GROMACS .gro file of C-alpha atoms in nm:
model
  419
    1MET     CA    1  -5.879   7.663   9.201
    2CYS     CA    2  -5.653   7.385   9.335
    3LYS     CA    3  -5.439   7.370   9.034
    4ASP     CA    4  -5.424   7.691   8.966
    5VAL     CA    5  -5.073   7.825   9.001
    6PHE     CA    6  -5.126   8.115   9.234
    7ALA     CA    7  -5.501   8.047   9.404
    8ASN     CA    8  -5.352   7.695   9.580
    9PHE     CA    9  -5.239   7.921   9.797
   10PHE     CA   10  -5.546   8.047   9.870
   11VAL     CA   11  -5.702   7.688   9.911
   12GLN     CA   12  -5.408   7.612  10.156
   13ARG     CA   13  -5.504   7.940  10.370
   14MET     CA   14  -5.850   7.890  10.327
   15ILE     CA   15  -5.789   7.523  10.539
   16GLU     CA   16  -5.534   7.674  10.780
   17LYS     CA   17  -5.828   7.893  10.899
   18SER     CA   18  -6.178   7.788  10.789
   19THR     CA   19  -6.453   7.671  11.068
   20PRO     CA   20  -6.490   7.324  11.133
   21SER     CA   21  -6.854   7.309  10.841
   22GLU     CA   22  -6.595   7.458  10.665
   23GLN     CA   23  -6.304   7.217  10.635
   24GLU     CA   24  -6.600   6.917  10.632
   25TRP     CA   25  -6.688   7.082  10.303
   26ILE     CA   26  -6.361   7.142  10.198
   27ALA     CA   27  -6.272   6.756  10.286
   28GLN     CA   28  -6.530   6.615  10.048
   29SER     CA   29  -6.442   6.857   9.750
   30ILE     CA   30  -6.114   6.736   9.776
   31GLY     CA   31  -6.201   6.358   9.825
   32LYS     CA   32  -6.432   6.397   9.476
   33SER     CA   33  -6.090   6.332   9.306
   34MET     CA   34  -5.797   6.311   9.488
   35PHE     CA   35  -5.568   6.078   9.330
   36ALA     CA   36  -5.562   6.327   9.033
   37LEU     CA   37  -5.514   6.618   9.251
   38CYS     CA   38  -5.195   6.406   9.438
   39MET     CA   39  -5.037   6.396   9.012
   40ASN     CA   40  -5.061   6.812   8.996
   41ARG     CA   41  -4.788   6.995   9.079
   42TYR     CA   42  -4.943   7.241   9.234
   43SER     CA   43  -5.309   7.077   9.393
   44CYS     CA   44  -5.072   6.839   9.528
   45ARG     CA   45  -4.960   7.157   9.805
   46VAL     CA   46  -5.342   7.186   9.863
   47ILE     CA   47  -5.341   6.794   9.925
   48GLN     CA   48  -5.037   6.809  10.154
   49LYS     CA   49  -5.160   7.092  10.343
   50ALA     CA   50  -5.496   6.896  10.441
   51ILE     CA   51  -5.319   6.574  10.510
   52GLU     CA   52  -5.017   6.727  10.747
   53VAL     CA   53  -4.979   6.727  11.104
   54THR     CA   54  -4.768   6.995  11.278
   55VAL     CA   55  -4.683   6.827  11.586
   56THR     CA   56  -4.547   7.094  11.886
   57CYS     CA   57  -4.411   6.981  12.296
   58CYS     CA   58  -4.590   7.176  12.504
   59ASP     CA   59  -4.403   7.275  12.870
   60ARG     CA   60  -4.586   7.009  13.066
   61SER     CA   61  -4.697   6.739  12.779
   62PRO     CA   62  -4.450   6.562  12.555
   63ILE     CA   63  -4.732   6.514  12.274
   64CYS     CA   64  -4.891   6.813  12.143
   65ALA     CA   65  -5.033   6.797  11.813
   66LEU     CA   66  -5.196   7.059  11.580
   67GLN     CA   67  -5.433   6.913  11.284
   68HIS     CA   68  -5.491   7.117  10.966
   69LEU     CA   69  -5.821   6.865  10.919
   70PRO     CA   70  -5.960   6.629  11.204
   71ASP     CA   71  -5.901   6.246  11.185
   72ARG     CA   72  -6.242   6.222  11.081
   73MET     CA   73  -6.198   6.416  10.739
   74LYS     CA   74  -5.843   6.282  10.663
   75VAL     CA   75  -5.895   5.962  10.675
   76PRO     CA   76  -6.140   5.948  10.395
   77LEU     CA   77  -5.923   6.137  10.138
   78LEU     CA   78  -5.636   5.884  10.179
   79SER     CA   79  -5.884   5.589  10.124
   80GLU     CA   80  -5.947   5.730   9.808
   81LEU     CA   81  -5.602   5.608   9.664
   82HIS     CA   82  -5.668   5.218   9.767
   83ASN     CA   83  -5.799   5.147   9.352
   84GLU     CA   84  -5.524   5.393   9.238
   85ASP     CA   85  -5.228   5.333   9.052
   86LEU     CA   86  -4.982   5.375   9.345
   87VAL     CA   87  -4.691   5.285   9.105
   88MET     CA   88  -4.725   5.650   8.891
   89LEU     CA   89  -4.775   5.837   9.200
   90THR     CA   90  -4.421   5.705   9.343
   91VAL     CA   91  -4.273   5.786   9.043
   92ASP     CA   92  -4.406   5.985   8.818
   93GLN     CA   93  -4.166   6.243   8.624
   94ASN     CA   94  -4.240   6.504   8.850
   95ALA     CA   95  -4.227   6.316   9.176
   96ASN     CA   96  -4.020   6.542   9.354
   97HIS     CA   97  -4.331   6.692   9.433
   98TYR     CA   98  -4.537   6.348   9.527
   99PHE     CA   99  -4.299   6.223   9.685
  100LYS     CA  100  -4.357   6.496   9.939
  101VAL     CA  101  -4.768   6.392   9.951
  102ILE     CA  102  -4.601   6.025  10.074
  103GLN     CA  103  -4.352   6.197  10.305
  104LYS     CA  104  -4.704   6.323  10.420
  105ILE     CA  105  -4.926   6.025  10.471
  106PHE     CA  106  -4.675   5.821  10.655
  107ASN     CA  107  -4.609   6.118  10.903
  108SER     CA  108  -4.949   6.157  10.897
  109PHE     CA  109  -5.129   5.871  10.972
  110ASP     CA  110  -5.081   5.568  11.146
  111LEU     CA  111  -4.949   5.251  11.023
  112CYS     CA  112  -5.278   5.073  10.968
  113HIS     CA  113  -5.397   5.370  10.729
  114TRP     CA  114  -5.108   5.380  10.455
  115SER     CA  115  -4.998   4.975  10.496
  116PHE     CA  116  -5.194   4.923  10.147
  117ILE     CA  117  -4.925   5.149   9.984
  118ILE     CA  118  -4.667   4.912  10.088
  119VAL     CA  119  -4.839   4.592  10.012
  120ALA     CA  120  -4.911   4.757   9.636
  121LEU     CA  121  -4.525   4.856   9.551
  122MET     CA  122  -4.423   4.520   9.738
  123LYS     CA  123  -4.607   4.328   9.460
  124GLU     CA  124  -4.367   4.149   9.173
  125ASN     CA  125  -4.463   4.373   8.931
  126SER     CA  126  -4.456   4.679   9.112
  127PHE     CA  127  -4.115   4.666   9.337
  128PHE     CA  128  -3.843   4.725   9.073
  129SER     CA  129  -4.056   4.955   8.922
  130VAL     CA  130  -4.024   5.179   9.260
  131VAL     CA  131  -3.675   5.091   9.416
  132GLU     CA  132  -3.499   5.156   9.091
  133ASN     CA  133  -3.676   5.503   9.044
  134LYS     CA  134  -3.491   5.804   9.116
  135TYR     CA  135  -3.795   5.902   9.341
  136GLY     CA  136  -3.962   5.563   9.412
  137CYS     CA  137  -3.631   5.457   9.573
  138ARG     CA  138  -3.653   5.764   9.863
  139VAL     CA  139  -4.004   5.625   9.908
  140ILE     CA  140  -3.857   5.282   9.975
  141GLN     CA  141  -3.627   5.387  10.206
  142LEU     CA  142  -3.817   5.635  10.407
  143ALA     CA  143  -4.080   5.344  10.449
  144ILE     CA  144  -3.784   5.126  10.576
  145GLU     CA  145  -3.700   5.389  10.801
  146LEU     CA  146  -3.998   5.499  10.983
  147LEU     CA  147  -4.088   5.088  11.036
  148SER     CA  148  -3.696   5.021  11.162
  149GLU     CA  149  -3.745   5.315  11.416
  150ALA     CA  150  -4.066   5.253  11.535
  151LYS     CA  151  -3.975   4.933  11.602
  152SER     CA  152  -3.637   4.985  11.789
  153SER     CA  153  -3.731   5.329  11.901
  154PRO     CA  154  -3.935   5.330  12.269
  155GLU     CA  155  -3.999   5.695  12.191
  156GLN     CA  156  -4.208   5.638  11.892
  157ILE     CA  157  -4.377   5.316  12.045
  158ALA     CA  158  -4.485   5.561  12.372
  159TYR     CA  159  -4.636   5.775  12.074
  160GLU     CA  160  -4.843   5.538  11.902
  161ASN     CA  161  -4.960   5.431  12.182
  162ALA     CA  162  -5.036   5.742  12.334
  163THR     CA  163  -5.220   5.849  11.989
  164GLN     CA  164  -5.439   5.530  12.033
  165ALA     CA  165  -5.567   5.588  12.367
  166ALA     CA  166  -5.622   5.907  12.282
  167ARG     CA  167  -5.821   5.837  11.989
  168ARG     CA  168  -6.025   5.549  12.194
  169ARG     CA  169  -6.100   5.772  12.461
  170ARG     CA  170  -6.241   6.058  12.181
  171ILE     CA  171  -6.454   5.810  12.000
  172GLY     CA  172  -6.584   5.646  12.336
  173SER     CA  173  -6.673   6.031  12.455
  174VAL     CA  174  -6.917   6.103  12.166
  175VAL     CA  175  -7.016   5.805  12.079
  176GLY     CA  176  -7.394   5.756  11.967
  177THR     CA  177  -7.448   5.977  11.579
  178GLY     CA  178  -7.460   5.814  11.256
  179ASP     CA  179  -7.091   6.006  11.198
  180ASP     CA  180  -6.928   5.907  11.516
  181VAL     CA  181  -6.959   5.544  11.433
  182GLU     CA  182  -6.875   5.551  11.082
  183TRP     CA  183  -6.571   5.712  11.182
  184ALA     CA  184  -6.479   5.438  11.449
  185THR     CA  185  -6.508   5.193  11.244
  186ILE     CA  186  -6.221   5.326  11.005
  187THR     CA  187  -5.976   5.394  11.298
  188CYS     CA  188  -5.688   5.140  11.347
  189GLY     CA  189  -5.965   4.809  11.477
  190ASN     CA  190  -5.915   4.618  11.157
  191PHE     CA  191  -5.638   4.347  11.251
  192GLU     CA  192  -5.624   4.218  10.911
  193ASN     CA  193  -5.375   4.544  10.844
  194PRO     CA  194  -5.065   4.377  10.870
  195THR     CA  195  -4.810   4.405  11.140
  196ARG     CA  196  -4.511   4.709  11.154
  197ASP     CA  197  -4.245   4.344  11.156
  198GLN     CA  198  -4.444   4.188  10.906
  199LEU     CA  199  -4.401   4.493  10.662
  200LEU     CA  200  -4.080   4.518  10.773
  201GLN     CA  201  -3.954   4.189  10.666
  202GLN     CA  202  -4.187   4.159  10.373
  203MET     CA  203  -3.957   4.419  10.241
  204MET     CA  204  -3.639   4.332  10.402
  205ALA     CA  205  -3.717   3.998  10.221
  206LYS     CA  206  -3.693   4.165   9.908
  207LEU     CA  207  -3.356   4.325   9.915
  208VAL     CA  208  -3.209   4.113  10.020
  209GLU     CA  209  -3.287   3.825   9.755
  210ASN     CA  210  -3.252   4.096   9.478
  211CYS     CA  211  -2.935   4.246   9.675
  212GLU     CA  212  -2.708   4.178   9.422
  213ARG     CA  213  -2.914   4.382   9.075
  214LEU     CA  214  -3.029   4.663   9.349
  215SER     CA  215  -2.660   4.713   9.441
  216SER     CA  216  -2.524   4.766   9.080
  217ASN     CA  217  -2.842   4.966   9.016
  218GLU     CA  218  -2.783   5.397   9.006
  219PHE     CA  219  -3.061   5.497   9.270
  220ALA     CA  220  -3.161   5.107   9.424
  221ASN     CA  221  -2.781   5.084   9.541
  222TYR     CA  222  -2.909   5.365   9.773
  223VAL     CA  223  -3.177   5.149   9.971
  224ILE     CA  224  -2.912   4.869  10.016
  225GLN     CA  225  -2.656   5.118  10.196
  226HIS     CA  226  -2.940   5.279  10.388
  227VAL     CA  227  -2.995   4.874  10.489
  228ILE     CA  228  -2.649   4.858  10.625
  229THR     CA  229  -2.581   5.153  10.797
  230ALA     CA  230  -2.850   5.140  10.990
  231ASP     CA  231  -2.768   4.970  11.334
  232CYS     CA  232  -3.106   4.876  11.383
  233LEU     CA  233  -3.121   4.641  11.081
  234SER     CA  234  -2.785   4.470  11.150
  235SER     CA  235  -2.919   4.160  11.109
  236TYR     CA  236  -3.044   4.208  10.816
  237ARG     CA  237  -2.706   4.399  10.707
  238ASP     CA  238  -2.512   4.046  10.793
  239LEU     CA  239  -2.767   3.890  10.564
  240ILE     CA  240  -2.672   4.162  10.290
  241ILE     CA  241  -2.289   4.050  10.327
  242GLU     CA  242  -2.337   3.691  10.376
  243ARG     CA  243  -2.590   3.608  10.008
  244CYS     CA  244  -2.493   3.920   9.888
  245LEU     CA  245  -2.102   4.057   9.885
  246LEU     CA  246  -1.928   3.738   9.999
  247CYS     CA  247  -1.783   3.588   9.698
  248LYS     CA  248  -1.823   3.885   9.446
  249LEU     CA  249  -1.654   4.122   9.573
  250LEU     CA  250  -1.370   4.153   9.313
  251SER     CA  251  -1.646   4.217   9.050
  252LEU     CA  252  -1.881   4.456   9.220
  253SER     CA  253  -1.606   4.677   9.381
  254GLN     CA  254  -1.492   4.784   9.009
  255GLU     CA  255  -1.864   4.851   8.906
  256LYS     CA  256  -1.941   5.248   8.944
  257TYR     CA  257  -2.240   5.183   9.210
  258ALA     CA  258  -2.191   4.876   9.334
  259SER     CA  259  -1.853   4.979   9.453
  260HIS     CA  260  -2.040   5.182   9.711
  261VAL     CA  261  -2.214   4.908   9.888
  262VAL     CA  262  -1.879   4.764   9.951
  263GLU     CA  263  -1.726   5.044  10.124
  264LYS     CA  264  -1.993   5.068  10.325
  265ALA     CA  265  -2.033   4.681  10.372
  266LEU     CA  266  -1.630   4.728  10.547
  267GLU     CA  267  -1.727   5.098  10.735
  268HIS     CA  268  -2.040   4.904  10.942
  269ALA     CA  269  -1.934   4.498  10.910
  270ALA     CA  270  -1.957   4.361  11.245
  271PRO     CA  271  -1.562   4.203  11.340
  272GLN     CA  272  -1.590   3.828  11.217
  273MET     CA  273  -1.788   4.003  10.860
  274LEU     CA  274  -1.537   4.252  10.856
  275LYS     CA  275  -1.248   3.967  10.896
  276GLU     CA  276  -1.444   3.731  10.650
  277MET     CA  277  -1.435   4.037  10.343
  278MET     CA  278  -1.054   4.177  10.427
  279ASP     CA  279  -0.929   3.820  10.366
  280GLU     CA  280  -1.125   3.730  10.036
  281ILE     CA  281  -0.987   4.065   9.899
  282PHE     CA  282  -0.669   3.945  10.043
  283ASP     CA  283  -0.635   3.604   9.997
  284GLY     CA  284  -0.979   3.547   9.765
  285TYR     CA  285  -0.837   3.555   9.434
  286VAL     CA  286  -0.474   3.432   9.440
  287PRO     CA  287  -0.344   3.308   9.126
  288HIS     CA  288  -0.311   2.934   9.131
  289PRO     CA  289   0.025   2.811   8.976
  290TYR     CA  290  -0.183   2.435   8.800
  291VAL     CA  291  -0.519   2.620   8.735
  292VAL     CA  292  -0.604   2.805   8.415
  293SER     CA  293  -0.737   3.163   8.501
  294TYR     CA  294  -0.795   3.505   8.439
  295PHE     CA  295  -0.572   3.559   8.791
  296SER     CA  296  -0.315   3.294   8.668
  297GLU     CA  297  -0.277   3.437   8.311
  298THR     CA  298  -0.227   3.774   8.427
  299LYS     CA  299  -0.075   3.718   8.772
  300LYS     CA  300  -0.278   3.998   8.950
  301ASP     CA  301  -0.446   3.977   9.270
  302ALA     CA  302  -0.762   4.148   9.389
  303LEU     CA  303  -0.515   4.380   9.555
  304ASP     CA  304  -0.323   4.436   9.214
  305ILE     CA  305  -0.677   4.478   9.030
  306LEU     CA  306  -0.866   4.770   9.238
  307LEU     CA  307  -0.548   4.947   9.325
  308PHE     CA  308  -0.586   5.082   8.956
  309HIS     CA  309  -0.899   5.013   8.931
  310GLN     CA  310  -1.120   5.377   8.842
  311PHE     CA  311  -1.411   5.263   9.100
  312GLY     CA  312  -1.221   4.987   9.345
  313ASN     CA  313  -0.933   5.267   9.470
  314TYR     CA  314  -1.227   5.385   9.657
  315VAL     CA  315  -1.249   5.027   9.857
  316ILE     CA  316  -0.842   5.020   9.881
  317GLN     CA  317  -0.916   5.348  10.049
  318ARG     CA  318  -1.136   5.228  10.282
  319MET     CA  319  -0.971   4.963  10.374
  320LEU     CA  320  -0.671   5.190  10.451
  321ILE     CA  321  -0.910   5.357  10.647
  322ILE     CA  322  -1.025   5.084  10.859
  323CYS     CA  323  -0.686   4.963  10.891
  324LEU     CA  324  -0.514   5.305  10.996
  325GLY     CA  325  -0.834   5.374  11.254
  326ILE     CA  326  -0.955   5.707  11.165
  327SER     CA  327  -1.257   5.625  11.062
  328GLU     CA  328  -1.532   5.785  11.322
  329ARG     CA  329  -1.729   5.517  11.401
  330LYS     CA  330  -1.855   5.343  11.695
  331LYS     CA  331  -1.822   4.963  11.691
  332PRO     CA  332  -1.686   4.700  11.867
  333ARG     CA  333  -1.245   4.759  11.845
  334LEU     CA  334  -1.116   4.531  11.641
  335GLU     CA  335  -0.788   4.356  11.770
  336PRO     CA  336  -0.466   4.543  11.739
  337ARG     CA  337  -0.283   4.275  11.557
  338THR     CA  338  -0.554   4.181  11.349
  339ARG     CA  339  -0.561   4.530  11.175
  340ASP     CA  340  -0.187   4.574  11.206
  341HIS     CA  341  -0.183   4.273  10.998
  342TRP     CA  342  -0.384   4.399  10.710
  343MET     CA  343  -0.218   4.736  10.742
  344ALA     CA  344   0.128   4.525  10.659
  345ARG     CA  345  -0.008   4.374  10.362
  346LEU     CA  346  -0.141   4.675  10.246
  347GLU     CA  347   0.148   4.886  10.284
  348ASP     CA  348   0.369   4.615  10.147
  349ARG     CA  349   0.174   4.586   9.836
  350ILE     CA  350   0.144   4.984   9.846
  351ASN     CA  351   0.511   5.041   9.828
  352ARG     CA  352   0.632   4.753   9.576
  353ASN     CA  353   0.377   4.998   9.337
  354ALA     CA  354   0.480   5.331   9.425
  355GLY     CA  355   0.575   5.419   9.098
  356LYS     CA  356   0.316   5.293   8.912
  357LEU     CA  357   0.091   5.517   9.152
  358LEU     CA  358   0.216   5.817   9.110
  359ARG     CA  359   0.101   5.862   8.756
  360TYR     CA  360  -0.264   5.856   8.853
  361SER     CA  361  -0.463   6.060   9.135
  362SER     CA  362  -0.615   5.815   9.291
  363GLY     CA  363  -0.271   5.669   9.347
  364LYS     CA  364  -0.131   5.965   9.481
  365LYS     CA  365  -0.454   6.003   9.758
  366ILE     CA  366  -0.329   5.657   9.857
  367LEU     CA  367   0.027   5.740   9.843
  368ASP     CA  368  -0.081   6.049  10.110
  369MET     CA  369  -0.257   5.883  10.274
  370LEU     CA  370  -0.020   5.634  10.386
  371ARG     CA  371   0.269   5.951  10.448
  372SER     CA  372  -0.006   6.093  10.634
  373ALA     CA  373  -0.014   5.760  10.879
  374ARG     CA  374   0.396   5.802  10.889
  375GLY     CA  375   0.386   6.155  10.972
  376GLN     CA  376   0.512   6.272  10.620
  377ALA     CA  377   0.416   6.556  10.435
  378PRO     CA  378   0.153   6.478  10.156
  379ILE     CA  379   0.328   6.396   9.827
  380ASN     CA  380   0.107   6.686   9.587
  381LEU     CA  381   0.309   7.011   9.682
  382GLY     CA  382   0.124   7.311   9.848
  383VAL     CA  383  -0.113   7.151  10.100
  384THR     CA  384   0.014   7.125  10.466
  385HIS     CA  385   0.017   6.834  10.669
  386SER     CA  386  -0.280   6.955  10.916
  387SER     CA  387  -0.526   7.003  10.574
  388HIS     CA  388  -0.380   6.673  10.448
  389GLN     CA  389  -0.523   6.512  10.757
  390ASN     CA  390  -0.844   6.703  10.754
  391GLN     CA  391  -0.874   6.555  10.398
  392TYR     CA  392  -0.884   6.235  10.471
  393SER     CA  393  -1.083   6.222  10.796
  394SER     CA  394  -1.374   5.967  10.802
  395SER     CA  395  -1.632   6.257  10.857
  396ASN     CA  396  -1.515   6.399  10.475
  397ILE     CA  397  -1.508   6.023  10.313
  398HIS     CA  398  -1.852   5.969  10.459
  399HIS     CA  399  -2.111   6.246  10.415
  400ASN     CA  400  -2.457   6.146  10.617
  401HIS     CA  401  -2.673   6.375  10.340
  402ARG     CA  402  -2.817   6.224  10.069
  403PRO     CA  403  -2.643   6.189   9.787
  404SER     CA  404  -2.696   6.363   9.430
  405HIS     CA  405  -2.919   6.178   9.184
  406ASN     CA  406  -2.754   6.374   8.872
  407ALA     CA  407  -2.459   6.120   8.819
  408SER     CA  408  -2.442   5.989   8.447
  409GLY     CA  409  -2.354   5.633   8.429
  410ASN     CA  410  -2.132   5.788   8.129
  411ASN     CA  411  -1.908   5.973   8.441
  412PRO     CA  412  -1.649   5.854   8.714
  413ARG     CA  413  -1.762   5.689   8.992
  414ILE     CA  414  -1.813   5.994   9.235
  415PRO     CA  415  -1.611   6.004   9.543
  416ASP     CA  416  -1.841   5.930   9.909
  417GLN     CA  417  -1.681   6.356  10.004
  418PHE     CA  418  -1.896   6.495   9.702
  419ARG     CA  419  -2.159   6.178   9.634
   0.00000   0.00000   0.00000
């Protein structure tokens, strides 16, 4: 019934309305083929219903949880997955259904019950298969979100402490039966499980070590972007910029997916890191008169290359946004003298290439941004000044919703506002 396109809804309703004895029977039946049920597009809904916890807030109590199955029935279900192929569960072609199962597991259980999933995915032969997968990258990002938010959020820590205390009270009040003793042995008292900090550090070490490869990947780049944009992971953001991006900004800015990472780094970098990145783009690739290289032969520096590159021009646009001060991100204010110096250099180079830039739509956007900053009308006829200002506001350039993964490698780079 669980695998039937219609009958699975009946089983879900049974879980919600059944008596404790009926729930026990349902849990035992599901547990016999837990992995197979997770891998089916219909029965995975039954698994989600069995393990989910609907959290509601009471008037006088900040924590009030309505559980479809009690913990002593749900935890054994999860233990059935210990010896299964968790990578397959994460990256299967129908993983858009299974991701919800993983999401329910992460959100419904304490860390000690699902840490084995992270440990399995972090293995050398599994990590790249997961993080570079269309659905696996979402699992990695969700795990990072939960681990980092819990680490920095007092509310989450208080919730976990309250939950643990409630479980200890519940176990202590019913000690005596065999079932209760068995349940007590599978609670979070197992100190062999890795801690939250250990798991987070392990994941971050993998990401930082392989950052350049992941930044250029169609799907893994979203995980790197998440680390860069998360304030609670600022120390890892600095590591990514220092070890992966610096000294490689020109090449990464010319890649379809890595250029998104460069943009996010420019937008969220600390002032000192931002200065190093801007200095590299301005002066790090200047042609040397006595050294034969690509830059000396073409007499072009990084600005010349990126201005007319199909992907690099978005990095120039991001630099303009930073210099114009129209970014809505709250971060330490740049020194006006530094920002004005950057803006003067950008404006001089753009003005010198204005004729060539007019031939390209991306070049017209760059020119329009400068004209808007001067209070002039945009180049494109029929566009009002107010609508143009809205077009280049930071909220339209940077979107908080997760981008679509349908971009083809042969298509042009998708601007941030459409990603």
